[in-house]
Each structure stands twice: as structure tokens, then as C-alpha cells.
Amino acid sequence: MQTSTMISDRTTAIDVSGIRRVFELGAKLSDPINLSIGQPDFPVPDPIKDATIDAIRNDQNGYTLTQGTAPLLARLRQHLADDVGWSLPSEDLDVMVTSGTSGGLLLAFLALLNPGDEAIIGDPYFVVYPAMARMCDAKAVYCDTYPDFRMTAERLEPLISERTKLVLINSPGNPSGVVMSNDDLREVVDLCARRNVMLISDEIYDEFTFDDAREQGKCPSPARMSDQLLLIRGFGKTYGCTGWRLGYAAGPTWLLREMKKLQQYTFVCAPSMAQAGAAAALDVDMDPIVSAYAQRRDLVESVLGDVMDIAHPGGAFYAFAKVPDRLGMTATAFVEQAIERNVLIIPGSVFSRSDTHVRISFATPVEKLQRGLD
Ligand code: PMP
């Protein structure tokens, strides 16, 4: 059987070669200094573990309601009211639990995009965005955000066409950690409203916003300016449980209704035991951990700041550093040399159409991070 010809065009069009190459090079190292990791290095806090284990022991192991368990939904409604001022339940607004942030994004893309529609994403971007557009036979339109990695209304507006269905913003951003200001976000909200485009805000790193990028103590969010957008958040990064596959989506009822329908026929529901853990998670104070990550961010900037251009990471756990021009090499060539010196980082070409920067993750203990930076 000609197996390769059986694969759909939308699947073959997705390219994983960039990431695979880094992993292949890294796999040859025995004890690398791994600064390529996209997940936190702290253990899940005990109250969250306990609630999850209790759920399993109490035989809460079956399917949950598609939209999520009642206790978690109640806790999320309260959280949304406290954090962004949305009052739920209402006729106009709804919230659902998803299988990771990725699950929420995929449901949103599937619900909104027809073949040929356009989704505007920032460049650099989180790797799944263009792939998800592909899966919907839609087109990712790239908004060049170099060198400060802000996806501003000014940069976005010329890209909006008749076919634009959605604009996806991600702040704090992967791979840059850059946090957009409330002023920037307000302009994006107004632009999307004016041009009748759906705004999706991927806020997976919202809790991982450092003090200097917070405004009134919080991560800037367009959800405090409008409820005519889709808010997508996750638990994996904030609480160190990326493998539990849990997130949530909140926004207009007309959209959530369709996303729930799609979830019913795909993921069915988010993992039951993780939902029990998440209800406990929202009461855990993560500030000490976030402060420790801010110190690591400071270390990255103090060691590399004089030799590489780095847009200040206001959150997440990445710095996106420019390979110095005087070296006259691509980011991929720079990464190959770093790997020869036992340090794993990721070339910008994995997240971008440019190959000028490298992503350095600081989700690594300080001692190792320091050696890798040196
Ligand atoms: N959005 C961004 C910006 C991310 O960096 C990630 C994970 N690296 C995700 C979404 C996906 O997160 P999850 O594990 O919750 O699916």
C-alpha cells in the first residue's frame, strides 16, 4: 500500500523538521544544559496534588460534563469575576474547561475558520498556531513584530482583509516573554471591533507576569476592556502540571456553544481528576515561584544583555535573543555551535520566518542556567 500518498494534504503541509533537528542534535548529548524546555521546573503544589489524588480515590474517574465539572466551572466564574470583571453565568458569556490550552485553541479555530479564511498571528509565534490554521484549511497571516515583539494595532491593521476571521494575540508571549501594555491592547480591541474580526487572547502565561510588567498588580488583558473576545488560559504552566492537559476558554455564548459541540465529538471532556486539582489550584499562591523566575530573567539579562539584543521579557520563562550581527551566522548555525558546547537552545526559525534569534528558556535551576549562559 502507498502509505505516504494516503496522508491528507493538510497533514503533510505541517513541518516539524526544525524542532526535530534540535532534538536529534540534543539526543546525542549525555548531560546537556537544557535551555530549550517549555515547562516549569517546580513540583505541583501539594494541595493540587492532594485534590487530584482524592478525586481518583473517590472514584471520580468517569466522563465529566463536556463543558467541565460543576465545582470547577463555579470556581472559574468566580475567578473571571475577580480577575477581569466578567459576570457569569449570563446569557451572553460562557466558560468551558478544555483539554489544555491547545485544546481550547483548536476548538476555537475549528469553530471559526472556513477553508480559505485568514487568521492573523504574530511572527514570532507559538509553533502550533500556523499548524492549527492549516488543520482548518485556513491561512495563517503573519504580523511581523520584530524587534520589540508587540503585536500593535498599527502593525495589524494593514493585514486585515475581507477574509480575516480572527486575530490571535499572545501576551506574555512565547517565544519572547514580551508583555503588551494595556494601551497597546486597547487599540487592538478597538481595531478588531471596528473591523468585525474575532479577537482571541492566549493568556497561558498570565500568572507568569513579573512585577515590572504588571499594571495595577495584574497581567494586562484585553478581557478587562471588552467581553467580545475569546479568552484562552491554561493550568499547565502556572501550576507545573503541563501533562495534565487542562485549560479553559471564556467568551461569547454563541461561540462557546459551538466549541462545546466540537469538544463533545473530539476530546469529549477534559481529564476528570485534573479538573478536581484545578479547582484547588486557583486558591494556591504562586507569587513566590513567579518572583524566583523573575530573578532568573534578571540573570539572563545581566549575563547576555551586553552581547545580545533581548526584548525585555515581562513574563513567561523565555528570552528571545538576537544572534550578534558581527558573528555573521544564522540562528540555526549559532544553535549548532551552542549544542557542540553542550547547551540546548532553540533557533528562531522554529517560531518564525526569520532565523535571527534564539529562544533561551530559564525554566532551569539557577546554577545550570548560569553555566549555560556563560
Ligand atoms: N499557548 C502558548 C503560547 C504556549 O506556549 C503553549 C505551550 N507551550 C500553549 C499555548 C499550549 O499549552 P497547553 O499545554 O496548555 O496545551
Short mmCIF file of N, CA and C in Angstrom, two decimals, residues 174-270:
data_model
loop_
_atom_site.label_atom_id
_atom_site.label_comp_id
_atom_site.label_asym_id
_atom_site.label_seq_id
_atom_site.Cartn_x
_atom_site.Cartn_y
_atom_site.Cartn_z
N ASN A 174 5.14 33.61 23.83
CA ASN A 174 6.11 32.56 23.53
C ASN A 174 6.48 32.77 22.07
N PRO A 175 7.72 33.00 21.68
CA PRO A 175 8.97 32.73 22.41
C PRO A 175 9.63 33.94 23.07
N SER A 176 8.99 35.12 23.14
CA SER A 176 9.75 36.31 23.56
C SER A 176 9.54 36.70 25.01
N GLY A 177 8.46 36.25 25.65
CA GLY A 177 8.15 36.68 27.01
C GLY A 177 7.65 38.12 27.10
N VAL A 178 7.52 38.78 25.93
CA VAL A 178 7.12 40.19 25.95
C VAL A 178 5.65 40.33 26.37
N VAL A 179 5.40 41.32 27.23
CA VAL A 179 4.05 41.60 27.71
C VAL A 179 3.56 42.89 27.06
N MET A 180 2.40 42.85 26.46
CA MET A 180 1.85 44.07 25.85
C MET A 180 1.20 44.93 26.93
N SER A 181 1.24 46.24 26.72
CA SER A 181 0.67 47.16 27.71
C SER A 181 -0.85 47.25 27.51
N ASN A 182 -1.53 47.76 28.53
CA ASN A 182 -2.98 47.98 28.40
C ASN A 182 -3.29 48.92 27.24
N ASP A 183 -2.44 49.93 27.04
CA ASP A 183 -2.68 50.88 25.94
C ASP A 183 -2.62 50.18 24.59
N ASP A 184 -1.59 49.34 24.39
CA ASP A 184 -1.49 48.58 23.14
C ASP A 184 -2.70 47.67 22.96
N LEU A 185 -3.09 47.02 24.03
CA LEU A 185 -4.19 46.05 23.93
C LEU A 185 -5.51 46.76 23.61
N ARG A 186 -5.70 47.95 24.20
CA ARG A 186 -6.95 48.67 23.96
C ARG A 186 -7.09 49.00 22.47
N GLU A 187 -6.00 49.37 21.86
CA GLU A 187 -6.05 49.68 20.42
C GLU A 187 -6.37 48.45 19.59
N VAL A 188 -5.85 47.31 20.01
CA VAL A 188 -6.14 46.06 19.27
C VAL A 188 -7.62 45.69 19.44
N VAL A 189 -8.12 45.84 20.66
CA VAL A 189 -9.54 45.55 20.92
C VAL A 189 -10.43 46.44 20.04
N ASP A 190 -10.11 47.73 19.99
CA ASP A 190 -10.92 48.68 19.20
C ASP A 190 -10.84 48.35 17.71
N LEU A 191 -9.64 48.02 17.24
CA LEU A 191 -9.47 47.69 15.82
C LEU A 191 -10.31 46.46 15.45
N CYS A 192 -10.24 45.42 16.27
CA CYS A 192 -11.00 44.19 15.95
C CYS A 192 -12.50 44.47 15.95
N ALA A 193 -12.95 45.31 16.91
CA ALA A 193 -14.38 45.63 16.96
C ALA A 193 -14.77 46.39 15.70
N ARG A 194 -13.95 47.37 15.33
CA ARG A 194 -14.24 48.20 14.16
C ARG A 194 -14.28 47.38 12.88
N ARG A 195 -13.38 46.41 12.75
CA ARG A 195 -13.27 45.63 11.51
C ARG A 195 -14.02 44.31 11.58
N ASN A 196 -14.77 44.10 12.68
CA ASN A 196 -15.59 42.90 12.82
C ASN A 196 -14.78 41.61 12.70
N VAL A 197 -13.69 41.57 13.46
CA VAL A 197 -12.79 40.41 13.47
C VAL A 197 -12.78 39.86 14.89
N MET A 198 -12.81 38.53 15.02
CA MET A 198 -12.79 37.92 16.36
C MET A 198 -11.40 38.01 16.96
N LEU A 199 -11.33 38.48 18.18
CA LEU A 199 -10.05 38.56 18.87
C LEU A 199 -9.93 37.38 19.84
N ILE A 200 -8.83 36.64 19.71
CA ILE A 200 -8.55 35.55 20.66
C ILE A 200 -7.31 35.93 21.45
N SER A 201 -7.39 35.82 22.77
CA SER A 201 -6.24 36.16 23.61
C SER A 201 -5.75 34.90 24.31
N ASP A 202 -4.58 34.42 23.88
CA ASP A 202 -3.96 33.25 24.52
C ASP A 202 -3.16 33.75 25.71
N GLU A 203 -3.71 33.52 26.90
CA GLU A 203 -3.09 34.05 28.12
C GLU A 203 -2.56 32.93 28.99
N ILE A 204 -1.94 31.94 28.37
CA ILE A 204 -1.46 30.79 29.15
C ILE A 204 -0.44 31.20 30.20
N TYR A 205 0.28 32.30 29.96
CA TYR A 205 1.31 32.73 30.92
C TYR A 205 0.82 33.89 31.80
N ASP A 206 -0.50 34.08 31.93
CA ASP A 206 -0.98 35.27 32.66
C ASP A 206 -0.44 35.37 34.08
N GLU A 207 -0.39 34.23 34.77
CA GLU A 207 0.11 34.27 36.16
C GLU A 207 1.62 34.46 36.19
N PHE A 208 2.27 34.10 35.08
CA PHE A 208 3.72 34.24 34.99
C PHE A 208 4.10 35.61 34.44
N THR A 209 3.48 36.65 35.00
CA THR A 209 3.83 38.01 34.61
C THR A 209 4.58 38.64 35.78
N PHE A 210 5.75 39.19 35.48
CA PHE A 210 6.60 39.71 36.55
C PHE A 210 6.13 41.12 36.94
N ASP A 211 6.53 41.51 38.16
CA ASP A 211 6.01 42.76 38.74
C ASP A 211 6.16 43.96 37.80
N ASP A 212 7.32 44.05 37.11
CA ASP A 212 7.55 45.25 36.31
C ASP A 212 6.67 45.31 35.07
N ALA A 213 6.01 44.21 34.70
CA ALA A 213 5.13 44.24 33.52
C ALA A 213 3.65 44.23 33.93
N ARG A 214 3.40 44.13 35.25
CA ARG A 214 2.01 44.15 35.71
C ARG A 214 1.49 45.58 35.70
N GLU A 215 0.19 45.73 35.50
CA GLU A 215 -0.43 47.05 35.64
C GLU A 215 -1.55 46.89 36.67
N GLN A 216 -1.59 47.77 37.63
CA GLN A 216 -2.49 47.61 38.80
C GLN A 216 -2.39 46.19 39.36
N GLY A 217 -1.17 45.69 39.42
CA GLY A 217 -0.93 44.38 40.04
C GLY A 217 -1.29 43.18 39.18
N LYS A 218 -1.77 43.42 37.96
CA LYS A 218 -2.23 42.29 37.14
C LYS A 218 -1.58 42.26 35.77
N CYS A 219 -1.60 41.07 35.18
CA CYS A 219 -1.15 40.94 33.80
C CYS A 219 -2.15 41.68 32.90
N PRO A 220 -1.69 42.64 32.08
CA PRO A 220 -2.63 43.34 31.20
C PRO A 220 -3.43 42.33 30.36
N SER A 221 -4.75 42.55 30.27
CA SER A 221 -5.59 41.63 29.49
C SER A 221 -6.66 42.42 28.75
N PRO A 222 -6.89 42.08 27.48
CA PRO A 222 -7.97 42.76 26.75
C PRO A 222 -9.34 42.42 27.32
N ALA A 223 -9.41 41.34 28.13
CA ALA A 223 -10.70 40.94 28.69
C ALA A 223 -11.22 41.96 29.70
N ARG A 224 -10.32 42.85 30.20
CA ARG A 224 -10.81 43.90 31.10
C ARG A 224 -11.36 45.09 30.34
N MET A 225 -11.23 45.04 29.00
CA MET A 225 -11.71 46.16 28.17
C MET A 225 -12.95 45.80 27.38
N SER A 226 -13.16 44.51 27.19
CA SER A 226 -14.27 44.06 26.34
C SER A 226 -14.59 42.61 26.69
N ASP A 227 -15.85 42.23 26.48
CA ASP A 227 -16.15 40.80 26.62
C ASP A 227 -16.49 40.19 25.26
N GLN A 228 -16.22 40.95 24.20
CA GLN A 228 -16.48 40.43 22.85
C GLN A 228 -15.21 39.81 22.28
N LEU A 229 -14.60 38.94 23.07
CA LEU A 229 -13.38 38.27 22.62
C LEU A 229 -13.34 36.91 23.30
N LEU A 230 -12.42 36.07 22.81
CA LEU A 230 -12.28 34.75 23.40
C LEU A 230 -11.00 34.71 24.22
N LEU A 231 -11.18 34.38 25.48
CA LEU A 231 -10.06 34.31 26.41
C LEU A 231 -9.69 32.83 26.56
N ILE A 232 -8.40 32.52 26.33
CA ILE A 232 -7.99 31.13 26.46
C ILE A 232 -6.83 31.06 27.44
N ARG A 233 -7.00 30.26 28.47
CA ARG A 233 -5.97 30.18 29.51
C ARG A 233 -5.70 28.71 29.87
N GLY A 234 -4.64 28.51 30.65
CA GLY A 234 -4.29 27.13 30.98
C GLY A 234 -3.80 26.98 32.41
N PHE A 235 -3.74 25.77 32.86
CA PHE A 235 -3.24 25.47 34.21
C PHE A 235 -1.83 24.90 34.19
N GLY A 236 -1.43 24.32 33.06
CA GLY A 236 -0.19 23.55 32.99
C GLY A 236 1.05 24.33 33.37
N LYS A 237 1.20 25.54 32.81
CA LYS A 237 2.41 26.32 33.07
C LYS A 237 2.36 26.91 34.47
N THR A 238 1.20 27.46 34.83
CA THR A 238 1.10 28.16 36.11
C THR A 238 1.36 27.24 37.29
N TYR A 239 0.85 26.01 37.23
CA TYR A 239 0.94 25.14 38.40
C TYR A 239 1.89 23.95 38.17
N GLY A 240 2.62 23.99 37.08
CA GLY A 240 3.63 22.95 36.84
C GLY A 240 3.05 21.59 36.50
N CYS A 241 1.88 21.56 35.84
CA CYS A 241 1.24 20.28 35.53
C CYS A 241 0.89 20.21 34.04
N THR A 242 1.87 20.48 33.19
CA THR A 242 1.60 20.51 31.74
C THR A 242 1.04 19.19 31.23
N GLY A 243 1.44 18.08 31.87
CA GLY A 243 0.98 16.77 31.40
C GLY A 243 -0.47 16.45 31.76
N TRP A 244 -1.06 17.28 32.59
CA TRP A 244 -2.45 17.01 32.97
C TRP A 244 -3.46 17.47 31.93
N ARG A 245 -3.00 18.27 30.99
CA ARG A 245 -3.81 18.72 29.87
C ARG A 245 -5.08 19.45 30.31
N LEU A 246 -4.90 20.63 30.85
CA LEU A 246 -6.08 21.35 31.32
C LEU A 246 -6.00 22.85 31.05
N GLY A 247 -7.09 23.39 30.53
CA GLY A 247 -7.19 24.82 30.29
C GLY A 247 -8.65 25.23 30.33
N TYR A 248 -8.90 26.51 30.03
CA TYR A 248 -10.30 26.92 29.92
C TYR A 248 -10.44 28.01 28.88
N ALA A 249 -11.65 28.12 28.36
CA ALA A 249 -11.97 29.14 27.36
C ALA A 249 -13.20 29.88 27.86
N ALA A 250 -13.18 31.21 27.71
CA ALA A 250 -14.34 32.01 28.14
C ALA A 250 -14.59 33.07 27.09
N GLY A 251 -15.85 33.36 26.84
CA GLY A 251 -16.17 34.37 25.83
C GLY A 251 -17.64 34.31 25.45
N PRO A 252 -17.96 34.86 24.28
CA PRO A 252 -19.37 34.97 23.87
C PRO A 252 -20.06 33.60 23.79
N THR A 253 -21.28 33.56 24.28
CA THR A 253 -22.05 32.31 24.33
C THR A 253 -22.19 31.67 22.94
N TRP A 254 -22.42 32.51 21.90
CA TRP A 254 -22.62 31.96 20.55
C TRP A 254 -21.42 31.15 20.09
N LEU A 255 -20.23 31.55 20.54
CA LEU A 255 -19.02 30.82 20.14
C LEU A 255 -18.78 29.61 21.05
N LEU A 256 -18.96 29.82 22.36
CA LEU A 256 -18.75 28.72 23.31
C LEU A 256 -19.69 27.55 23.02
N ARG A 257 -20.90 27.86 22.57
CA ARG A 257 -21.87 26.81 22.26
C ARG A 257 -21.30 25.88 21.19
N GLU A 258 -20.71 26.48 20.16
CA GLU A 258 -20.15 25.66 19.07
C GLU A 258 -18.89 24.93 19.53
N MET A 259 -18.08 25.58 20.35
CA MET A 259 -16.85 24.92 20.84
C MET A 259 -17.21 23.72 21.71
N LYS A 260 -18.27 23.85 22.50
CA LYS A 260 -18.69 22.71 23.33
C LYS A 260 -19.16 21.56 22.45
N LYS A 261 -19.88 21.93 21.39
CA LYS A 261 -20.36 20.89 20.47
C LYS A 261 -19.17 20.14 19.87
N LEU A 262 -18.17 20.88 19.44
CA LEU A 262 -16.99 20.23 18.86
C LEU A 262 -16.23 19.40 19.90
N GLN A 263 -16.19 19.91 21.14
CA GLN A 263 -15.49 19.14 22.19
C GLN A 263 -16.20 17.80 22.42
N GLN A 264 -17.53 17.85 22.36
CA GLN A 264 -18.32 16.63 22.58
C GLN A 264 -17.92 15.54 21.57
N TYR A 265 -17.56 15.96 20.36
CA TYR A 265 -17.25 14.99 19.31
C TYR A 265 -15.75 14.79 19.09
N THR A 266 -14.92 15.39 19.94
CA THR A 266 -13.47 15.20 19.80
C THR A 266 -12.87 14.79 21.14
N PHE A 267 -12.57 15.76 21.99
CA PHE A 267 -11.93 15.46 23.27
C PHE A 267 -12.91 14.83 24.27
N VAL A 268 -14.20 14.99 24.05
CA VAL A 268 -15.30 14.55 24.92
C VAL A 268 -15.35 15.39 26.20
N CYS A 269 -14.30 15.32 27.01
CA CYS A 269 -14.21 16.22 28.16
C CYS A 269 -12.74 16.34 28.52
N ALA A 270 -12.41 17.30 29.39
CA ALA A 270 -11.03 17.41 29.88
C ALA A 270 -10.83 16.34 30.96
#
